């Protein structure tokens, strides 16, 4: 009697920026759903601690990488190929903020920021897209921001443009890959409890209504659920969905004026 062929290796979810915040919560949510994981970020010790915890639920691979290094995306994919890990789900979550006006930071810092926020996202997606398309149930979840849906603020000059790029990138990918069953989603959360504002040193200056803050685990769940439903845009939190609807109805001049009045109140520069 011929021996049964081995079962195919299940497709993994690769989560960038998985060491904290929304990325960590996305990893936890996928583990809860039984999806094996590849975790990547700069802080290897945090990744290994999270991996040890999640291995009670699913298989977990750790590949530490700094996506500010232009060689990192290719190196990451090469390492996955070496380990025989097949990616079915790509979560482009890695990112950070640079507070202050445009000329307050060196160009090298801006270049590294754009490498992480846009270029690395594009390259990882390009390199992994053939496997994601071939799976038949491939998924791409790009963690953008509610900032992509609003006029840009005074300060953190490149943040909103980078997140707007992710939104348009997601829309184009969704159209291009729908014929292969690939769902592509831009997740656009508003203010979320995470390390984001601690790292930028702006938490103590934030003056935001408590009702506008989101929990990272709720954002993660909304993003994954929306992606599975085939939503191209996911805006977590009913208050943000209402605000988005209002802003779309406003003349651009009025919306810009509103942002000018609120930029320093929400994010002093």
PDB file of C-alpha atoms in Angstrom:
ATOM      1  CA  UNK A   1       0.000   0.000   0.000  1.00  0.00           C
ATOM      2  CA  UNK A   2       1.591   3.331  -1.006  1.00  0.00           C
ATOM      3  CA  UNK A   3       2.534   5.623   1.837  1.00  0.00           C
ATOM      4  CA  UNK A   4       0.491   8.783   2.261  1.00  0.00           C
ATOM      5  CA  UNK A   5       2.150  11.960   1.066  1.00  0.00           C
ATOM      6  CA  UNK A   6       3.096  14.388   3.842  1.00  0.00           C
ATOM      7  CA  UNK A   7       0.614  17.134   4.611  1.00  0.00           C
ATOM      8  CA  UNK A   8       1.579  20.483   3.110  1.00  0.00           C
ATOM      9  CA  UNK A   9       3.154  23.023   5.448  1.00  0.00           C
ATOM     10  CA  UNK A  10       0.468  25.481   6.549  1.00  0.00           C
ATOM     11  CA  UNK A  11       0.912  29.049   5.418  1.00  0.00           C
ATOM     12  CA  UNK A  12       2.347  31.382   8.032  1.00  0.00           C
ATOM     13  CA  UNK A  13       1.403  34.946   8.895  1.00  0.00           C
ATOM     14  CA  UNK A  14       4.411  37.275   8.812  1.00  0.00           C
ATOM     15  CA  UNK A  15       3.915  40.228  11.168  1.00  0.00           C
ATOM     16  CA  UNK A  16       6.419  43.083  11.015  1.00  0.00           C
ATOM     17  CA  UNK A  17       6.863  45.302  14.046  1.00  0.00           C
ATOM     18  CA  UNK A  18       5.541  42.433  16.178  1.00  0.00           C
ATOM     19  CA  UNK A  19       7.425  43.266  19.372  1.00  0.00           C
ATOM     20  CA  UNK A  20       4.811  45.674  20.781  1.00  0.00           C
ATOM     21  CA  UNK A  21       1.607  47.613  20.230  1.00  0.00           C
ATOM     22  CA  UNK A  22      -0.783  46.779  17.413  1.00  0.00           C
ATOM     23  CA  UNK A  23       1.702  44.371  15.817  1.00  0.00           C
ATOM     24  CA  UNK A  24       1.971  42.308  18.988  1.00  0.00           C
ATOM     25  CA  UNK A  25      -1.818  42.221  19.334  1.00  0.00           C
ATOM     26  CA  UNK A  26      -2.227  41.138  15.716  1.00  0.00           C
ATOM     27  CA  UNK A  27       0.226  38.304  16.355  1.00  0.00           C
ATOM     28  CA  UNK A  28      -1.682  37.261  19.461  1.00  0.00           C
ATOM     29  CA  UNK A  29      -4.993  37.325  17.610  1.00  0.00           C
ATOM     30  CA  UNK A  30      -3.666  35.172  14.767  1.00  0.00           C
ATOM     31  CA  UNK A  31      -2.227  32.727  17.312  1.00  0.00           C
ATOM     32  CA  UNK A  32      -5.639  32.540  19.003  1.00  0.00           C
ATOM     33  CA  UNK A  33      -7.105  31.628  15.594  1.00  0.00           C
ATOM     34  CA  UNK A  34      -4.526  28.884  15.076  1.00  0.00           C
ATOM     35  CA  UNK A  35      -2.430  30.617  12.391  1.00  0.00           C
ATOM     36  CA  UNK A  36       1.335  29.869  12.588  1.00  0.00           C
ATOM     37  CA  UNK A  37       3.489  32.969  12.838  1.00  0.00           C
ATOM     38  CA  UNK A  38       6.692  34.618  11.751  1.00  0.00           C
ATOM     39  CA  UNK A  39       7.534  37.509  14.052  1.00  0.00           C
ATOM     40  CA  UNK A  40       9.966  40.208  13.015  1.00  0.00           C
ATOM     41  CA  UNK A  41      11.128  43.494  14.547  1.00  0.00           C
ATOM     42  CA  UNK A  42      14.366  45.077  15.727  1.00  0.00           C
ATOM     43  CA  UNK A  43      14.094  43.994  19.385  1.00  0.00           C
ATOM     44  CA  UNK A  44      14.978  40.301  19.289  1.00  0.00           C
ATOM     45  CA  UNK A  45      14.604  39.761  23.043  1.00  0.00           C
ATOM     46  CA  UNK A  46      10.981  40.896  22.941  1.00  0.00           C
ATOM     47  CA  UNK A  47      10.244  38.743  19.911  1.00  0.00           C
ATOM     48  CA  UNK A  48      11.659  35.643  21.574  1.00  0.00           C
ATOM     49  CA  UNK A  49       9.691  36.283  24.773  1.00  0.00           C
ATOM     50  CA  UNK A  50       6.465  36.647  22.780  1.00  0.00           C
ATOM     51  CA  UNK A  51       7.290  33.602  20.661  1.00  0.00           C
ATOM     52  CA  UNK A  52       7.842  31.423  23.733  1.00  0.00           C
ATOM     53  CA  UNK A  53       4.417  32.431  25.008  1.00  0.00           C
ATOM     54  CA  UNK A  54       2.592  31.892  21.707  1.00  0.00           C
ATOM     55  CA  UNK A  55       4.200  28.525  20.942  1.00  0.00           C
ATOM     56  CA  UNK A  56       1.689  27.002  23.336  1.00  0.00           C
ATOM     57  CA  UNK A  57      -0.884  27.747  20.604  1.00  0.00           C
ATOM     58  CA  UNK A  58       0.906  27.676  17.227  1.00  0.00           C
ATOM     59  CA  UNK A  59       4.269  27.248  15.531  1.00  0.00           C
ATOM     60  CA  UNK A  60       6.285  30.465  15.721  1.00  0.00           C
ATOM     61  CA  UNK A  61       9.428  31.534  13.873  1.00  0.00           C
ATOM     62  CA  UNK A  62      11.469  34.590  14.902  1.00  0.00           C
ATOM     63  CA  UNK A  63      13.580  36.611  12.477  1.00  0.00           C
ATOM     64  CA  UNK A  64      14.975  39.815  13.948  1.00  0.00           C
ATOM     65  CA  UNK A  65      15.396  42.539  11.321  1.00  0.00           C
ATOM     66  CA  UNK A  66      15.690  46.307  11.149  1.00  0.00           C
ATOM     67  CA  UNK A  67      13.615  47.395   8.163  1.00  0.00           C
ATOM     68  CA  UNK A  68      15.413  50.744   8.126  1.00  0.00           C
ATOM     69  CA  UNK A  69      18.264  48.780   6.523  1.00  0.00           C
ATOM     70  CA  UNK A  70      17.605  48.653   2.767  1.00  0.00           C
ATOM     71  CA  UNK A  71      19.013  45.091   2.686  1.00  0.00           C
ATOM     72  CA  UNK A  72      16.610  43.828   5.370  1.00  0.00           C
ATOM     73  CA  UNK A  73      13.556  42.876   3.252  1.00  0.00           C
ATOM     74  CA  UNK A  74      15.561  40.683   0.882  1.00  0.00           C
ATOM     75  CA  UNK A  75      17.489  39.177   3.782  1.00  0.00           C
ATOM     76  CA  UNK A  76      14.264  38.398   5.640  1.00  0.00           C
ATOM     77  CA  UNK A  77      12.712  36.607   2.661  1.00  0.00           C
ATOM     78  CA  UNK A  78      15.937  34.691   2.008  1.00  0.00           C
ATOM     79  CA  UNK A  79      15.943  33.484   5.625  1.00  0.00           C
ATOM     80  CA  UNK A  80      12.333  32.333   5.346  1.00  0.00           C
ATOM     81  CA  UNK A  81      13.182  30.438   2.161  1.00  0.00           C
ATOM     82  CA  UNK A  82      16.147  28.822   3.928  1.00  0.00           C
ATOM     83  CA  UNK A  83      13.854  27.644   6.737  1.00  0.00           C
ATOM     84  CA  UNK A  84      11.221  26.400   4.310  1.00  0.00           C
ATOM     85  CA  UNK A  85       8.574  28.759   5.704  1.00  0.00           C
ATOM     86  CA  UNK A  86       5.718  29.599   3.339  1.00  0.00           C
ATOM     87  CA  UNK A  87       3.939  32.921   3.877  1.00  0.00           C
ATOM     88  CA  UNK A  88       0.180  33.085   3.305  1.00  0.00           C
ATOM     89  CA  UNK A  89      -0.542  36.284   5.241  1.00  0.00           C
ATOM     90  CA  UNK A  90       1.602  39.425   5.238  1.00  0.00           C
ATOM     91  CA  UNK A  91       0.992  42.058   7.903  1.00  0.00           C
ATOM     92  CA  UNK A  92       2.927  45.259   7.167  1.00  0.00           C
ATOM     93  CA  UNK A  93       2.753  46.869  10.594  1.00  0.00           C
ATOM     94  CA  UNK A  94       6.259  48.149  11.379  1.00  0.00           C
ATOM     95  CA  UNK A  95       6.366  51.907  11.781  1.00  0.00           C
ATOM     96  CA  UNK A  96       6.935  54.849  14.071  1.00  0.00           C
ATOM     97  CA  UNK A  97       6.525  58.614  14.233  1.00  0.00           C
ATOM     98  CA  UNK A  98       8.957  61.518  13.976  1.00  0.00           C
ATOM     99  CA  UNK A  99       7.578  64.485  15.948  1.00  0.00           C
ATOM    100  CA  UNK A 100       8.391  68.005  14.859  1.00  0.00           C
ATOM    101  CA  UNK A 101       8.379  70.005  11.679  1.00  0.00           C
ATOM    102  CA  UNK A 102      10.152  68.919   8.519  1.00  0.00           C
ATOM    103  CA  UNK A 103      13.429  70.804   8.998  1.00  0.00           C
ATOM    104  CA  UNK A 104      13.757  69.799  12.650  1.00  0.00           C
ATOM    105  CA  UNK A 105      15.133  66.364  11.663  1.00  0.00           C
ATOM    106  CA  UNK A 106      18.156  65.420   9.581  1.00  0.00           C
ATOM    107  CA  UNK A 107      17.569  64.087   6.091  1.00  0.00           C
ATOM    108  CA  UNK A 108      19.131  60.744   7.062  1.00  0.00           C
ATOM    109  CA  UNK A 109      16.393  60.324   9.679  1.00  0.00           C
ATOM    110  CA  UNK A 110      13.686  61.144   7.131  1.00  0.00           C
ATOM    111  CA  UNK A 111      15.200  58.679   4.649  1.00  0.00           C
ATOM    112  CA  UNK A 112      15.255  55.891   7.245  1.00  0.00           C
ATOM    113  CA  UNK A 113      11.670  56.719   8.180  1.00  0.00           C
ATOM    114  CA  UNK A 114      10.456  56.409   4.586  1.00  0.00           C
ATOM    115  CA  UNK A 115      12.438  53.196   4.143  1.00  0.00           C
ATOM    116  CA  UNK A 116      10.525  51.598   7.028  1.00  0.00           C
ATOM    117  CA  UNK A 117       7.129  53.129   6.301  1.00  0.00           C
ATOM    118  CA  UNK A 118       6.918  52.699   2.522  1.00  0.00           C
ATOM    119  CA  UNK A 119       9.910  51.192   0.716  1.00  0.00           C
ATOM    120  CA  UNK A 120      10.267  48.116   2.941  1.00  0.00           C
ATOM    121  CA  UNK A 121       6.496  47.565   2.726  1.00  0.00           C
ATOM    122  CA  UNK A 122       6.615  47.633  -1.058  1.00  0.00           C
ATOM    123  CA  UNK A 123       9.632  45.337  -1.306  1.00  0.00           C
ATOM    124  CA  UNK A 124       8.354  42.752   1.178  1.00  0.00           C
ATOM    125  CA  UNK A 125       5.008  42.698  -0.608  1.00  0.00           C
ATOM    126  CA  UNK A 126       6.670  42.354  -4.011  1.00  0.00           C
ATOM    127  CA  UNK A 127       8.885  39.508  -2.852  1.00  0.00           C
ATOM    128  CA  UNK A 128       6.133  37.572  -1.052  1.00  0.00           C
ATOM    129  CA  UNK A 129       3.232  38.236  -3.429  1.00  0.00           C
ATOM    130  CA  UNK A 130       3.820  35.183  -5.674  1.00  0.00           C
ATOM    131  CA  UNK A 131       3.435  32.817  -2.692  1.00  0.00           C
ATOM    132  CA  UNK A 132       0.462  34.770  -1.344  1.00  0.00           C
ATOM    133  CA  UNK A 133      -1.272  34.601  -4.735  1.00  0.00           C
ATOM    134  CA  UNK A 134      -0.467  30.927  -5.198  1.00  0.00           C
ATOM    135  CA  UNK A 135      -2.056  29.963  -1.881  1.00  0.00           C
ATOM    136  CA  UNK A 136      -5.601  30.766  -3.012  1.00  0.00           C
ATOM    137  CA  UNK A 137      -6.457  32.244   0.411  1.00  0.00           C
ATOM    138  CA  UNK A 138      -3.709  34.824   0.619  1.00  0.00           C
ATOM    139  CA  UNK A 139      -4.061  37.919   2.765  1.00  0.00           C
ATOM    140  CA  UNK A 140      -2.254  41.271   3.048  1.00  0.00           C
ATOM    141  CA  UNK A 141      -3.004  43.591   5.960  1.00  0.00           C
ATOM    142  CA  UNK A 142      -1.337  47.013   5.821  1.00  0.00           C
ATOM    143  CA  UNK A 143      -1.511  48.948   9.082  1.00  0.00           C
ATOM    144  CA  UNK A 144      -2.049  52.531   7.978  1.00  0.00           C
ATOM    145  CA  UNK A 145      -3.678  55.213  10.150  1.00  0.00           C
ATOM    146  CA  UNK A 146      -6.731  57.434  10.413  1.00  0.00           C
ATOM    147  CA  UNK A 147      -4.233  60.163   9.489  1.00  0.00           C
ATOM    148  CA  UNK A 148      -4.468  58.815   5.925  1.00  0.00           C
ATOM    149  CA  UNK A 149      -8.131  59.893   5.821  1.00  0.00           C
ATOM    150  CA  UNK A 150      -7.643  63.434   7.144  1.00  0.00           C
ATOM    151  CA  UNK A 151      -5.787  66.531   5.971  1.00  0.00           C
ATOM    152  CA  UNK A 152      -2.168  66.361   7.099  1.00  0.00           C
ATOM    153  CA  UNK A 153      -1.339  67.854  10.490  1.00  0.00           C
ATOM    154  CA  UNK A 154       1.231  70.460  11.522  1.00  0.00           C
ATOM    155  CA  UNK A 155       4.182  68.339  12.662  1.00  0.00           C
ATOM    156  CA  UNK A 156       5.242  64.744  11.867  1.00  0.00           C
ATOM    157  CA  UNK A 157       5.358  65.970   8.286  1.00  0.00           C
ATOM    158  CA  UNK A 158       5.912  62.642   6.531  1.00  0.00           C
ATOM    159  CA  UNK A 159       3.650  60.485   8.716  1.00  0.00           C
ATOM    160  CA  UNK A 160       0.298  61.204   7.058  1.00  0.00           C
ATOM    161  CA  UNK A 161       1.755  61.055   3.528  1.00  0.00           C
ATOM    162  CA  UNK A 162       3.323  57.654   4.282  1.00  0.00           C
ATOM    163  CA  UNK A 163       0.064  56.299   5.676  1.00  0.00           C
ATOM    164  CA  UNK A 164      -1.880  57.732   2.720  1.00  0.00           C
ATOM    165  CA  UNK A 165       0.488  55.847   0.442  1.00  0.00           C
ATOM    166  CA  UNK A 166      -0.329  52.610   2.278  1.00  0.00           C
ATOM    167  CA  UNK A 167      -4.029  53.207   1.735  1.00  0.00           C
ATOM    168  CA  UNK A 168      -3.665  53.747  -2.021  1.00  0.00           C
ATOM    169  CA  UNK A 169      -1.181  50.884  -2.271  1.00  0.00           C
ATOM    170  CA  UNK A 170      -3.729  48.607  -0.590  1.00  0.00           C
ATOM    171  CA  UNK A 171      -6.510  49.698  -2.949  1.00  0.00           C
ATOM    172  CA  UNK A 172      -4.377  48.969  -6.026  1.00  0.00           C
ATOM    173  CA  UNK A 173      -3.225  45.592  -4.706  1.00  0.00           C
ATOM    174  CA  UNK A 174      -6.803  44.625  -3.835  1.00  0.00           C
ATOM    175  CA  UNK A 175      -7.933  45.244  -7.399  1.00  0.00           C
ATOM    176  CA  UNK A 176      -4.926  43.520  -8.974  1.00  0.00           C
ATOM    177  CA  UNK A 177      -5.125  40.363  -6.878  1.00  0.00           C
ATOM    178  CA  UNK A 178      -8.834  39.772  -6.341  1.00  0.00           C
ATOM    179  CA  UNK A 179      -8.838  37.208  -9.156  1.00  0.00           C
ATOM    180  CA  UNK A 180      -6.598  34.960  -7.037  1.00  0.00           C
ATOM    181  CA  UNK A 181      -8.654  35.190  -3.867  1.00  0.00           C
ATOM    182  CA  UNK A 182      -6.236  37.577  -2.164  1.00  0.00           C
ATOM    183  CA  UNK A 183      -7.792  40.000   0.311  1.00  0.00           C
ATOM    184  CA  UNK A 184      -5.876  43.258   0.808  1.00  0.00           C
ATOM    185  CA  UNK A 185      -6.830  45.662   3.582  1.00  0.00           C
ATOM    186  CA  UNK A 186      -5.666  49.044   4.854  1.00  0.00           C
ATOM    187  CA  UNK A 187      -6.298  49.230   8.599  1.00  0.00           C
ATOM    188  CA  UNK A 188      -6.726  52.881   9.622  1.00  0.00           C
ATOM    189  CA  UNK A 189      -6.936  53.218  13.421  1.00  0.00           C
ATOM    190  CA  UNK A 190      -7.041  56.509  15.281  1.00  0.00           C
ATOM    191  CA  UNK A 191      -5.318  57.149  18.604  1.00  0.00           C
ATOM    192  CA  UNK A 192      -4.460  53.755  20.083  1.00  0.00           C
ATOM    193  CA  UNK A 193      -3.019  52.807  23.450  1.00  0.00           C
ATOM    194  CA  UNK A 194       0.473  51.519  22.605  1.00  0.00           C
ATOM    195  CA  UNK A 195       4.120  52.544  22.889  1.00  0.00           C
ATOM    196  CA  UNK A 196       3.833  54.834  19.849  1.00  0.00           C
ATOM    197  CA  UNK A 197       3.509  58.094  21.789  1.00  0.00           C
ATOM    198  CA  UNK A 198       5.971  56.971  24.460  1.00  0.00           C
ATOM    199  CA  UNK A 199       8.674  56.395  21.845  1.00  0.00           C
ATOM    200  CA  UNK A 200       8.076  59.764  20.204  1.00  0.00           C
ATOM    201  CA  UNK A 201       7.995  61.472  23.611  1.00  0.00           C
ATOM    202  CA  UNK A 202       4.596  63.057  22.956  1.00  0.00           C
ATOM    203  CA  UNK A 203       2.293  61.127  25.319  1.00  0.00           C
ATOM    204  CA  UNK A 204       2.555  63.740  28.076  1.00  0.00           C
ATOM    205  CA  UNK A 205       1.489  66.467  25.636  1.00  0.00           C
ATOM    206  CA  UNK A 206      -1.425  64.632  24.049  1.00  0.00           C
ATOM    207  CA  UNK A 207      -4.782  66.277  24.748  1.00  0.00           C
ATOM    208  CA  UNK A 208      -7.286  63.825  23.300  1.00  0.00           C
ATOM    209  CA  UNK A 209     -10.764  63.015  24.572  1.00  0.00           C
ATOM    210  CA  UNK A 210     -10.707  59.647  26.404  1.00  0.00           C
ATOM    211  CA  UNK A 211     -13.483  58.373  24.135  1.00  0.00           C
ATOM    212  CA  UNK A 212     -11.205  58.706  21.097  1.00  0.00           C
ATOM    213  CA  UNK A 213      -8.588  56.268  22.402  1.00  0.00           C
ATOM    214  CA  UNK A 214      -8.723  52.703  21.075  1.00  0.00           C
ATOM    215  CA  UNK A 215      -7.418  49.496  22.618  1.00  0.00           C
ATOM    216  CA  UNK A 216      -4.737  47.765  20.546  1.00  0.00           C
ATOM    217  CA  UNK A 217      -6.438  44.377  20.856  1.00  0.00           C
ATOM    218  CA  UNK A 218      -9.699  45.822  19.481  1.00  0.00           C
ATOM    219  CA  UNK A 219      -7.828  47.369  16.561  1.00  0.00           C
ATOM    220  CA  UNK A 220      -6.090  44.060  15.808  1.00  0.00           C
ATOM    221  CA  UNK A 221      -9.340  42.106  15.874  1.00  0.00           C
ATOM    222  CA  UNK A 222     -11.126  44.653  13.664  1.00  0.00           C
ATOM    223  CA  UNK A 223      -8.303  44.570  11.121  1.00  0.00           C
ATOM    224  CA  UNK A 224      -8.166  40.791  10.860  1.00  0.00           C
ATOM    225  CA  UNK A 225     -11.946  40.408  10.759  1.00  0.00           C
ATOM    226  CA  UNK A 226     -12.252  43.080   8.059  1.00  0.00           C
ATOM    227  CA  UNK A 227      -9.463  41.501   6.044  1.00  0.00           C
ATOM    228  CA  UNK A 228     -11.146  38.094   6.183  1.00  0.00           C
ATOM    229  CA  UNK A 229     -14.408  39.699   4.976  1.00  0.00           C
ATOM    230  CA  UNK A 230     -12.574  41.270   2.055  1.00  0.00           C
ATOM    231  CA  UNK A 231     -12.856  44.893   3.230  1.00  0.00           C
ATOM    232  CA  UNK A 232     -10.266  47.117   1.593  1.00  0.00           C
ATOM    233  CA  UNK A 233     -10.618  49.841   4.232  1.00  0.00           C
ATOM    234  CA  UNK A 234     -11.146  49.190   7.946  1.00  0.00           C
ATOM    235  CA  UNK A 235     -11.670  52.108  10.354  1.00  0.00           C
ATOM    236  CA  UNK A 236     -11.974  50.785  13.936  1.00  0.00           C
ATOM    237  CA  UNK A 237     -14.257  52.593  16.373  1.00  0.00           C
ATOM    238  CA  UNK A 238     -17.658  54.096  15.610  1.00  0.00           C
ATOM    239  CA  UNK A 239     -16.501  57.614  16.534  1.00  0.00           C
ATOM    240  CA  UNK A 240     -13.788  57.486  13.891  1.00  0.00           C
ATOM    241  CA  UNK A 241     -16.204  56.147  11.290  1.00  0.00           C
ATOM    242  CA  UNK A 242     -18.555  59.050  12.002  1.00  0.00           C
ATOM    243  CA  UNK A 243     -15.675  61.536  11.838  1.00  0.00           C
ATOM    244  CA  UNK A 244     -14.522  60.043   8.540  1.00  0.00           C
ATOM    245  CA  UNK A 245     -18.015  60.439   7.069  1.00  0.00           C
ATOM    246  CA  UNK A 246     -18.181  64.069   8.217  1.00  0.00           C
ATOM    247  CA  UNK A 247     -14.762  65.004   6.868  1.00  0.00           C
ATOM    248  CA  UNK A 248     -15.629  63.549   3.445  1.00  0.00           C
ATOM    249  CA  UNK A 249     -18.544  65.981   3.240  1.00  0.00           C
ATOM    250  CA  UNK A 250     -16.530  69.071   4.176  1.00  0.00           C
ATOM    251  CA  UNK A 251     -14.918  71.343   1.579  1.00  0.00           C
ATOM    252  CA  UNK A 252     -11.173  70.768   1.632  1.00  0.00           C
ATOM    253  CA  UNK A 253     -10.501  74.360   2.738  1.00  0.00           C
ATOM    254  CA  UNK A 254     -12.748  73.882   5.765  1.00  0.00           C
ATOM    255  CA  UNK A 255     -11.163  70.545   6.659  1.00  0.00           C
ATOM    256  CA  UNK A 256      -7.681  72.095   6.383  1.00  0.00           C
ATOM    257  CA  UNK A 257      -8.736  74.931   8.654  1.00  0.00           C
ATOM    258  CA  UNK A 258     -10.084  72.470  11.195  1.00  0.00           C
ATOM    259  CA  UNK A 259      -6.795  70.566  11.179  1.00  0.00           C
ATOM    260  CA  UNK A 260      -4.800  73.795  11.548  1.00  0.00           C
ATOM    261  CA  UNK A 261      -6.796  74.721  14.663  1.00  0.00           C
ATOM    262  CA  UNK A 262      -6.446  71.269  16.204  1.00  0.00           C
ATOM    263  CA  UNK A 263      -2.863  70.317  15.339  1.00  0.00           C
ATOM    264  CA  UNK A 264      -1.259  72.087  18.268  1.00  0.00           C
ATOM    265  CA  UNK A 265      -3.989  71.021  20.669  1.00  0.00           C
ATOM    266  CA  UNK A 266      -3.572  67.348  19.818  1.00  0.00           C
ATOM    267  CA  UNK A 267       0.103  67.272  18.874  1.00  0.00           C
ATOM    268  CA  UNK A 268       2.015  70.380  19.966  1.00  0.00           C
ATOM    269  CA  UNK A 269       5.041  71.217  17.813  1.00  0.00           C
TER     270      UNK A 269
END
